[in-house]
Short mmCIF file of C-alpha atoms and ligand atoms in Angstrom, two decimals:
data_model
loop_
_atom_site.label_atom_id
_atom_site.label_comp_id
_atom_site.label_asym_id
_atom_site.label_seq_id
_atom_site.Cartn_x
_atom_site.Cartn_y
_atom_site.Cartn_z
CA MET A 1 -9.66 -22.17 11.35
CA SER A 2 -13.17 -21.18 12.64
CA HIS A 3 -14.18 -20.60 16.11
CA THR A 4 -17.49 -20.64 17.93
CA THR A 5 -18.37 -18.42 20.88
CA PRO A 6 -16.11 -19.47 23.80
CA VAL A 7 -18.07 -21.06 26.63
CA CYS A 8 -16.38 -20.27 29.92
CA ALA A 9 -16.10 -23.67 31.66
CA SER A 10 -14.34 -22.55 34.77
CA GLY A 11 -16.40 -19.46 35.58
CA ALA A 12 -13.27 -17.37 35.39
CA ILE A 13 -15.08 -14.52 33.69
CA ALA A 14 -17.83 -14.55 36.38
CA LEU A 15 -15.30 -14.48 39.14
CA GLU A 16 -13.41 -11.49 37.79
CA ASP A 17 -16.74 -9.86 37.17
CA ARG A 18 -17.87 -10.50 40.67
CA TYR A 19 -14.70 -9.69 42.55
CA GLY A 20 -12.69 -7.46 40.31
CA ALA A 21 -12.87 -3.74 39.67
CA HIS A 22 -14.51 -3.07 36.40
CA ASN A 23 -11.68 -0.99 34.94
CA TYR A 24 -11.26 -3.14 31.88
CA HIS A 25 -13.71 -4.52 29.23
CA PRO A 26 -11.90 -7.58 28.07
CA LEU A 27 -12.89 -9.70 25.06
CA PRO A 28 -14.77 -12.73 26.36
CA VAL A 29 -11.94 -15.18 26.19
CA VAL A 30 -10.12 -16.96 29.01
CA LEU A 31 -6.46 -17.53 28.13
CA VAL A 32 -4.56 -20.33 29.86
CA ARG A 33 -1.39 -20.76 27.81
CA GLY A 34 0.86 -18.91 25.41
CA GLU A 35 3.76 -19.95 23.08
CA GLY A 36 5.38 -17.68 20.43
CA VAL A 37 2.73 -15.88 18.50
CA HIS A 38 -0.02 -18.23 19.78
CA LEU A 39 -2.38 -18.22 22.78
CA TRP A 40 -4.76 -20.91 23.94
CA ASP A 41 -8.12 -20.61 25.78
CA GLU A 42 -9.66 -22.94 28.30
CA GLN A 43 -11.27 -25.13 25.57
CA GLY A 44 -7.86 -25.63 23.94
CA ARG A 45 -8.67 -23.25 21.05
CA ARG A 46 -5.63 -21.67 19.51
CA TYR A 47 -5.45 -17.97 18.62
CA LEU A 48 -2.92 -15.88 16.77
CA ASP A 49 -2.00 -13.05 19.05
CA MET A 50 -1.94 -9.80 17.03
CA MET A 51 -1.88 -7.56 20.13
CA SER A 52 1.15 -8.80 22.19
CA ALA A 53 -0.13 -7.36 25.32
CA TYR A 54 0.17 -3.78 24.00
CA SER A 55 3.64 -4.51 22.54
CA ALA A 56 4.96 -6.12 25.84
CA VAL A 57 5.32 -9.50 24.17
CA SER A 58 7.58 -8.62 21.20
CA PHE A 59 9.62 -11.66 21.60
CA GLY A 60 6.71 -14.01 21.57
CA HIS A 61 5.02 -15.69 24.62
CA SER A 62 7.16 -17.75 27.01
CA ARG A 63 10.26 -17.18 24.81
CA PRO A 64 12.47 -20.20 25.97
CA GLU A 65 15.79 -18.30 26.05
CA LEU A 66 14.17 -15.66 28.21
CA VAL A 67 12.27 -18.06 30.40
CA GLN A 68 15.52 -19.87 31.06
CA VAL A 69 17.22 -16.62 32.25
CA LEU A 70 14.22 -16.01 34.39
CA VAL A 71 14.23 -19.31 36.02
CA GLU A 72 17.94 -19.52 36.56
CA GLN A 73 17.98 -15.92 38.00
CA ALA A 74 14.99 -16.57 40.19
CA GLN A 75 16.81 -19.52 41.68
CA ARG A 76 20.00 -17.61 42.23
CA LEU A 77 18.78 -14.22 43.32
CA ALA A 78 15.58 -12.31 42.59
CA ILE A 79 14.99 -9.23 44.73
CA THR A 80 17.47 -7.27 46.80
CA SER A 81 16.24 -3.67 46.70
CA ARG A 82 18.80 -1.02 45.54
CA ALA A 83 20.15 -0.89 49.21
CA TYR A 84 22.80 -3.21 47.76
CA HIS A 85 24.69 -3.65 44.41
CA THR A 86 24.00 -6.86 42.47
CA ASP A 87 26.00 -8.40 39.59
CA ARG A 88 22.99 -8.14 37.23
CA LEU A 89 22.28 -4.40 37.30
CA GLY A 90 25.41 -2.92 35.68
CA PRO A 91 25.39 -5.12 32.46
CA PHE A 92 21.64 -4.17 31.89
CA LEU A 93 22.18 -0.49 32.34
CA GLU A 94 25.28 -0.61 30.02
CA LYS A 95 23.22 -2.31 27.31
CA LEU A 96 20.33 0.23 27.68
CA CYS A 97 22.90 3.05 27.19
CA GLN A 98 24.53 1.28 24.15
CA LEU A 99 21.19 0.72 22.41
CA THR A 100 19.76 4.13 22.96
CA GLY A 101 23.01 6.18 22.52
CA LEU A 102 22.43 7.82 25.86
CA ASP A 103 24.66 8.02 28.94
CA ARG A 104 22.87 6.69 32.00
CA ALA A 105 19.77 4.54 32.76
CA LEU A 106 17.41 4.48 35.74
CA PRO A 107 15.45 1.25 36.06
CA MET A 108 11.82 1.21 37.13
CA ASN A 109 8.93 -1.35 36.66
CA THR A 110 6.09 0.12 34.70
CA GLY A 111 5.95 2.58 31.96
CA ALA A 112 4.08 5.14 34.03
CA GLU A 113 6.92 5.04 36.60
CA ALA A 114 9.52 5.64 33.87
CA VAL A 115 7.56 8.62 32.82
CA GLU A 116 7.15 9.89 36.39
CA THR A 117 10.99 9.56 36.60
CA ALA A 118 11.42 11.63 33.53
CA ILE A 119 9.09 14.27 34.84
CA LYS A 120 11.20 14.64 37.95
CA ALA A 121 14.52 14.57 36.08
CA VAL A 122 13.57 17.25 33.54
CA ARG A 123 12.02 19.56 36.18
CA LYS A 124 15.05 19.40 38.36
CA TRP A 125 17.35 19.91 35.35
CA GLY A 126 15.28 22.93 34.57
CA TYR A 127 15.74 24.48 38.02
CA LYS A 128 19.39 23.51 38.52
CA VAL A 129 20.75 23.80 35.03
CA LYS A 130 18.49 25.96 32.96
CA GLY A 131 17.89 28.27 35.67
CA VAL A 132 14.06 28.23 35.73
CA ALA A 133 12.49 29.83 38.86
CA GLU A 134 11.56 27.29 41.43
CA GLY A 135 8.08 25.79 40.99
CA GLN A 136 7.69 27.32 37.45
CA ALA A 137 8.86 24.52 35.18
CA GLN A 138 6.73 23.61 32.25
CA ILE A 139 6.52 20.46 30.15
CA ILE A 140 4.97 20.51 26.77
CA VAL A 141 2.87 17.42 25.76
CA PRO A 142 0.92 16.76 22.55
CA ALA A 143 -2.85 16.29 22.76
CA GLY A 144 -3.65 12.55 22.30
CA ASN A 145 -0.77 11.54 24.50
CA PHE A 146 -0.81 8.29 26.56
CA ALA A 147 1.84 7.93 29.22
CA GLY A 148 0.16 5.78 31.86
CA ARG A 149 -2.42 6.11 34.59
CA THR A 150 -0.95 7.96 37.46
CA THR A 151 -2.69 11.04 38.66
CA THR A 152 0.08 13.37 37.36
CA ILE A 153 0.10 11.63 34.01
CA VAL A 154 -3.68 11.41 33.43
CA GLY A 155 -3.60 15.20 34.49
CA PHE A 156 -1.88 15.98 31.25
CA SER A 157 -4.04 13.79 29.14
CA SER A 158 -6.51 15.12 26.57
CA GLU A 159 -8.77 12.19 26.93
CA ALA A 160 -11.82 13.17 29.14
CA GLN A 161 -12.41 9.63 30.46
CA TYR A 162 -8.79 9.29 31.67
CA ARG A 163 -9.22 12.38 33.84
CA ASP A 164 -12.93 12.54 34.77
CA GLY A 165 -13.28 12.34 38.55
CA PHE A 166 -9.51 11.98 39.26
CA GLY A 167 -8.47 15.61 39.91
CA PRO A 168 -7.06 17.90 41.12
CA PHE A 169 -4.15 17.56 38.90
CA ALA A 170 -0.52 18.67 39.13
CA PRO A 171 0.18 21.93 37.18
CA GLY A 172 3.09 22.50 34.79
CA PHE A 173 1.98 20.85 31.63
CA VAL A 174 1.07 22.66 28.45
CA GLN A 175 -0.79 20.85 25.65
CA VAL A 176 -0.19 21.33 22.03
CA PRO A 177 -1.69 19.58 18.92
CA TYR A 178 0.25 16.45 17.84
CA GLY A 179 2.24 16.83 14.80
CA ASP A 180 1.99 20.65 14.68
CA ILE A 181 5.50 22.17 14.89
CA ALA A 182 4.33 25.69 14.72
CA ALA A 183 2.14 25.12 17.80
CA LEU A 184 5.11 23.65 19.60
CA GLU A 185 7.30 26.71 18.80
CA HIS A 186 4.54 28.98 20.05
CA ALA A 187 4.07 27.10 23.26
CA ILE A 188 7.82 27.30 24.25
CA THR A 189 8.52 29.82 26.95
CA PRO A 190 11.64 30.46 29.10
CA GLN A 191 9.97 28.16 31.73
CA THR A 192 9.76 25.31 29.28
CA VAL A 193 12.05 22.38 30.45
CA ALA A 194 10.99 19.62 28.17
CA PHE A 195 8.82 18.36 25.26
CA PHE A 196 7.61 14.84 25.93
CA VAL A 197 6.53 13.08 22.67
CA GLU A 198 5.58 9.63 21.50
CA PRO A 199 7.22 9.15 17.96
CA ILE A 200 3.86 7.42 17.08
CA GLN A 201 0.90 7.71 19.41
CA GLY A 202 -0.12 4.24 20.33
CA GLU A 203 -3.17 4.54 22.56
CA ALA A 204 -4.43 7.35 20.54
CA GLY A 205 -5.04 4.98 17.63
CA ILE A 206 -1.53 4.49 16.04
CA ILE A 207 -1.28 8.17 14.94
CA VAL A 208 1.81 8.81 12.85
CA PRO A 209 2.86 12.48 12.79
CA PRO A 210 3.87 14.22 9.53
CA ALA A 211 7.38 13.31 8.36
CA GLY A 212 9.99 15.61 9.81
CA TYR A 213 8.01 16.39 12.95
CA LEU A 214 10.49 14.93 15.40
CA ARG A 215 13.47 16.35 13.45
CA ALA A 216 11.87 19.82 13.60
CA ALA A 217 10.99 19.22 17.22
CA ARG A 218 14.69 18.37 17.86
CA GLU A 219 15.87 21.63 16.28
CA LEU A 220 13.32 23.75 18.29
CA CYS A 221 14.38 22.08 21.49
CA ASP A 222 18.02 22.75 20.70
CA ARG A 223 17.39 26.34 19.96
CA HIS A 224 15.34 27.03 23.10
CA ARG A 225 17.30 24.76 25.48
CA VAL A 226 14.33 22.37 25.90
CA LEU A 227 14.90 18.71 26.56
CA LEU A 228 13.39 16.35 23.96
CA VAL A 229 12.06 13.19 25.81
CA CYS A 230 10.74 10.49 23.57
CA ASP A 231 8.24 8.22 25.21
CA GLU A 232 9.20 4.89 23.51
CA VAL A 233 7.44 2.63 26.02
CA GLN A 234 5.27 1.36 23.24
CA THR A 235 7.22 2.28 20.00
CA GLY A 236 10.78 1.32 21.27
CA LEU A 237 12.78 -1.93 21.09
CA GLY A 238 12.16 -2.77 17.47
CA ARG A 239 8.44 -2.45 17.29
CA THR A 240 8.32 0.22 14.50
CA GLY A 241 11.23 -1.23 12.56
CA ARG A 242 14.06 0.57 14.44
CA ILE A 243 15.55 0.09 17.86
CA LEU A 244 13.88 3.36 18.78
CA ALA A 245 11.11 4.94 16.60
CA CYS A 246 12.89 8.24 16.70
CA HIS A 247 15.73 6.76 14.72
CA HIS A 248 13.37 6.83 11.69
CA GLU A 249 14.24 10.51 11.59
CA GLY A 250 17.70 10.16 12.72
CA VAL A 251 16.77 12.08 15.91
CA GLN A 252 18.84 11.59 19.05
CA PRO A 253 16.48 12.55 22.02
CA ASP A 254 17.97 13.82 25.39
CA ALA A 255 16.13 11.12 27.17
CA VAL A 256 13.78 8.13 26.48
CA THR A 257 11.39 6.14 28.47
CA LEU A 258 11.15 2.40 27.78
CA GLY A 259 8.92 -0.35 29.17
CA LYS A 260 6.57 -2.96 27.85
CA ALA A 261 8.87 -5.19 25.70
CA LEU A 262 11.81 -4.49 27.93
CA GLY A 263 10.54 -7.08 30.39
CA GLY A 264 10.81 -9.73 27.54
CA GLY A 265 7.05 -10.51 27.90
CA LEU A 266 7.69 -12.15 31.33
CA LEU A 267 8.10 -9.18 33.82
CA PRO A 268 7.24 -5.42 34.22
CA VAL A 269 10.54 -3.78 33.47
CA SER A 270 10.85 -0.08 32.46
CA ALA A 271 13.70 2.50 32.31
CA PHE A 272 14.44 6.15 32.04
CA VAL A 273 17.45 6.60 29.97
CA ALA A 274 19.07 10.02 29.59
CA ARG A 275 22.06 12.31 28.83
CA ALA A 276 24.45 12.45 31.84
CA ASP A 277 23.63 16.08 32.81
CA VAL A 278 19.96 15.17 33.10
CA MET A 279 20.52 12.11 35.13
CA ALA A 280 23.05 13.89 37.27
CA GLN A 281 20.03 15.70 38.89
CA PHE A 282 19.34 12.54 40.94
CA THR A 283 21.35 12.21 44.01
CA PRO A 284 20.96 9.40 46.67
CA GLY A 285 17.47 9.64 48.26
CA ASP A 286 15.90 11.79 45.52
CA HIS A 287 14.09 8.90 43.73
CA GLY A 288 13.80 5.21 43.86
CA SER A 289 11.57 2.05 43.71
CA THR A 290 11.66 -1.15 45.90
CA PHE A 291 11.59 -3.34 42.81
CA GLY A 292 13.12 -1.16 40.06
CA GLY A 293 16.39 -2.62 38.91
CA ASN A 294 16.06 -5.86 40.81
CA PRO A 295 18.36 -8.67 39.66
CA LEU A 296 15.55 -10.71 38.16
CA SER A 297 14.29 -7.88 36.10
CA ALA A 298 17.85 -6.85 35.20
CA ALA A 299 18.73 -10.35 33.96
CA VAL A 300 15.56 -10.72 31.82
CA GLY A 301 15.84 -7.12 30.54
CA LEU A 302 19.38 -7.63 29.42
CA ALA A 303 18.50 -10.97 27.81
CA ALA A 304 15.59 -9.30 26.01
CA LEU A 305 17.87 -6.54 24.66
CA GLN A 306 20.42 -9.07 23.55
CA LEU A 307 17.78 -11.11 21.81
CA LEU A 308 16.59 -8.00 20.08
CA GLU A 309 20.00 -7.37 18.66
CA ARG A 310 20.97 -10.97 17.94
CA GLU A 311 17.90 -11.67 15.97
CA ARG A 312 17.73 -8.32 14.24
CA LEU A 313 14.07 -8.11 15.33
CA SER A 314 13.92 -4.38 14.26
CA GLU A 315 14.53 -5.48 10.61
CA GLN A 316 12.11 -8.23 11.00
CA ALA A 317 9.47 -5.82 12.20
CA GLU A 318 10.25 -3.47 9.30
CA ARG A 319 9.93 -6.17 6.74
CA GLN A 320 6.86 -7.91 8.18
CA GLY A 321 5.16 -4.67 8.93
CA GLN A 322 5.55 -3.64 5.31
CA TYR A 323 4.00 -6.85 4.24
CA LEU A 324 1.14 -6.58 6.70
CA ARG A 325 0.21 -3.07 5.51
CA GLU A 326 0.46 -4.20 1.90
CA ARG A 327 -1.81 -7.10 2.47
CA LEU A 328 -4.31 -4.95 4.39
CA LEU A 329 -4.43 -2.39 1.61
CA ALA A 330 -4.73 -5.11 -1.03
CA LEU A 331 -7.92 -6.22 0.69
CA GLY A 332 -9.41 -2.99 -0.71
CA HIS A 333 -12.19 -3.49 1.82
CA PRO A 334 -14.83 -0.66 1.87
CA ALA A 335 -14.94 -0.73 5.66
CA ILE A 336 -11.21 -0.07 5.96
CA THR A 337 -10.69 3.64 5.59
CA ASP A 338 -7.04 3.81 6.54
CA VAL A 339 -4.12 1.59 7.30
CA ARG A 340 -1.31 3.26 9.15
CA GLY A 341 1.80 2.86 11.27
CA LYS A 342 5.39 1.78 11.06
CA GLY A 343 6.85 -1.61 11.42
CA LEU A 344 4.62 -4.00 13.35
CA LEU A 345 2.69 -1.10 14.98
CA VAL A 346 -0.38 -0.98 12.63
CA GLY A 347 -3.74 0.65 13.14
CA VAL A 348 -6.58 -0.24 10.84
CA GLU A 349 -9.32 2.52 10.74
CA ILE A 350 -12.77 0.96 10.44
CA ASP A 351 -15.67 3.00 8.98
CA ARG A 352 -17.96 3.61 11.92
CA ARG A 353 -21.01 3.16 9.63
CA TYR A 354 -19.83 -0.23 8.96
CA ALA A 355 -19.09 -1.59 12.38
CA SER A 356 -17.35 -0.56 15.62
CA ALA A 357 -13.65 -1.69 16.00
CA ARG A 358 -14.90 -3.60 19.07
CA ALA A 359 -17.31 -5.60 16.94
CA VAL A 360 -14.48 -6.34 14.42
CA CYS A 361 -12.22 -7.46 17.27
CA GLU A 362 -14.92 -9.77 18.64
CA ALA A 363 -15.56 -11.25 15.20
CA LEU A 364 -11.74 -11.57 14.80
CA MET A 365 -11.66 -13.56 18.02
CA HIS A 366 -14.26 -15.90 16.62
CA GLU A 367 -11.88 -16.30 13.63
CA GLY A 368 -8.98 -17.28 15.84
CA VAL A 369 -7.19 -13.81 15.92
CA LEU A 370 -6.87 -11.73 19.02
CA SER A 371 -6.51 -8.00 18.68
CA LYS A 372 -7.95 -4.93 20.52
CA ASP A 373 -9.86 -1.95 19.49
CA THR A 374 -8.65 1.48 20.42
CA HIS A 375 -10.78 4.52 20.32
CA ASP A 376 -13.89 2.91 18.86
CA THR A 377 -12.66 2.96 15.29
CA VAL A 378 -9.22 1.42 15.30
CA VAL A 379 -8.24 -2.20 15.16
CA ARG A 380 -4.67 -2.41 16.45
CA LEU A 381 -2.44 -5.07 14.79
CA ALA A 382 0.88 -5.41 16.73
CA PRO A 383 1.85 -9.07 16.82
CA PRO A 384 5.13 -10.32 18.28
CA LEU A 385 8.04 -9.34 16.18
CA VAL A 386 8.75 -12.86 15.38
CA VAL A 387 5.54 -13.29 13.40
CA THR A 388 6.03 -15.04 9.99
CA ALA A 389 4.55 -13.92 6.65
CA ALA A 390 2.39 -16.94 6.57
CA GLN A 391 0.87 -16.04 10.03
CA ILE A 392 0.30 -12.44 8.58
CA ASP A 393 -1.61 -14.00 5.73
CA GLU A 394 -3.76 -15.96 8.25
CA ALA A 395 -4.44 -12.81 10.29
CA VAL A 396 -5.45 -10.86 7.12
CA GLU A 397 -7.62 -13.50 5.81
CA ALA A 398 -9.35 -13.79 9.30
CA LEU A 399 -9.84 -9.98 9.23
CA GLN A 400 -11.51 -10.39 5.83
CA ARG A 401 -13.92 -13.02 7.21
CA ALA A 402 -14.50 -10.94 10.40
CA LEU A 403 -15.47 -7.96 8.26
CA ARG A 404 -17.86 -10.17 6.39
CA SER A 405 -19.44 -11.49 9.53
CA VAL A 406 -20.10 -8.09 11.02
CA GLU A 407 -22.01 -7.10 7.77
CA PRO A 408 -25.31 -8.11 9.19
CA GLU A 409 -24.83 -5.62 12.00
CA ARG A 410 -24.53 -2.91 9.42
CA ARG A 411 -27.72 -3.99 7.67
CA LEU A 412 -29.54 -3.90 11.07
CA ALA A 413 -28.17 -0.51 11.86
CA ALA A 414 -29.19 0.93 8.44
C1 LIG B 1 1.72 1.73 27.88
C2 LIG B 1 2.39 3.06 27.82
C3 LIG B 1 2.90 3.72 28.94
C4 LIG B 1 2.55 3.21 30.36
O1 LIG B 1 3.14 1.95 30.62
P1 LIG B 1 2.47 1.11 31.86
O2 LIG B 1 3.39 -0.02 32.02
O3 LIG B 1 1.12 0.69 31.53
O4 LIG B 1 2.43 2.04 33.06
C5 LIG B 1 3.49 4.87 28.83
N1 LIG B 1 3.79 5.46 27.66
C6 LIG B 1 3.33 4.81 26.46
C7 LIG B 1 3.74 5.51 25.18
C8 LIG B 1 2.58 3.70 26.54
O5 LIG B 1 2.15 3.10 25.45
#
């Protein structure tokens, strides 16, 4: 399956370019259809999706069971606001609690909103339960974190571009190196209310912390009465081979944020799920969202969680992820300096002297595989969890050809 450079027949790229904000740099492909692990462009070319919309499409594109729930619910009742109860919300919240082992769930729409909800909950818990002096609460975050794009969230990012020009930022965040338990211990003060951590840093380039890091963080948090909040917006819901990535270390967090795949690849659905005493900080009027928890999202979210369990997609991700990493390592390609990740959240580090990750992703696109570079040197491979071994073979062979095709770039650069 070889592809030539896509010609944009409809002028769609030009329109986006002319009328859109230039806050993304998409690959030059115009997608018009998706089904399972595949996407099609305007010319009818088929691509294997190895990106899954940053893990939002874990169940595959337009998964029929989920589309059916979406359509039926849209026809029955879609949006009510939380001014009223609906018959859909309770079962969704119950399932979220069952799957995470936590007590209560608060539905939102995007990952960033779930994280904002977490910030509010842990601060108020700090003041009302831990007894931190008003306005003094501190949240510890690792460098390299990614938790969304609101001003508060980019304010605790270590990424210069995420922050540049967007300040002033909210105080109350303390940064420590990721994976460094001694630094975490050193940073904890009586004002520390929570440690927010991604079990694997996705946007930072699929960074896996040293084994035992989360478990040690759990012990430190227990000792100092600090809430452990795992941001599982990207790593959660089977992606890394467990329902939650923190389960790899047998860690039970005090709260988690979920998003991305929670919407079944059809809608933005997110949630903050927490221990009862943390969630108890919210009383009517404290927090909310016009769309959060709407019956359409709740119905699709519940169906997505049921599908995750019914099809044992975590196990599938574990098995296929293992196979993907083995195949990538077996390539023994000199441009590949590292293959890392867990389950189907895999990062391939490309030697910068060989090619940029962007160039590799463009070449991959021409080979019929869609992926996305992160941080200049990492190609992210995170297909829908329903990907087959044969499709993984296809992706790895395409990567091999893509690396061969960027070789001239290396000779030019030399
Ligand atoms: C994507 C992501 C978010 C933000 O989600 P949005 O829906 O884009 O707001 C938060 N945390 C992590 C770990 C993410 O990967």
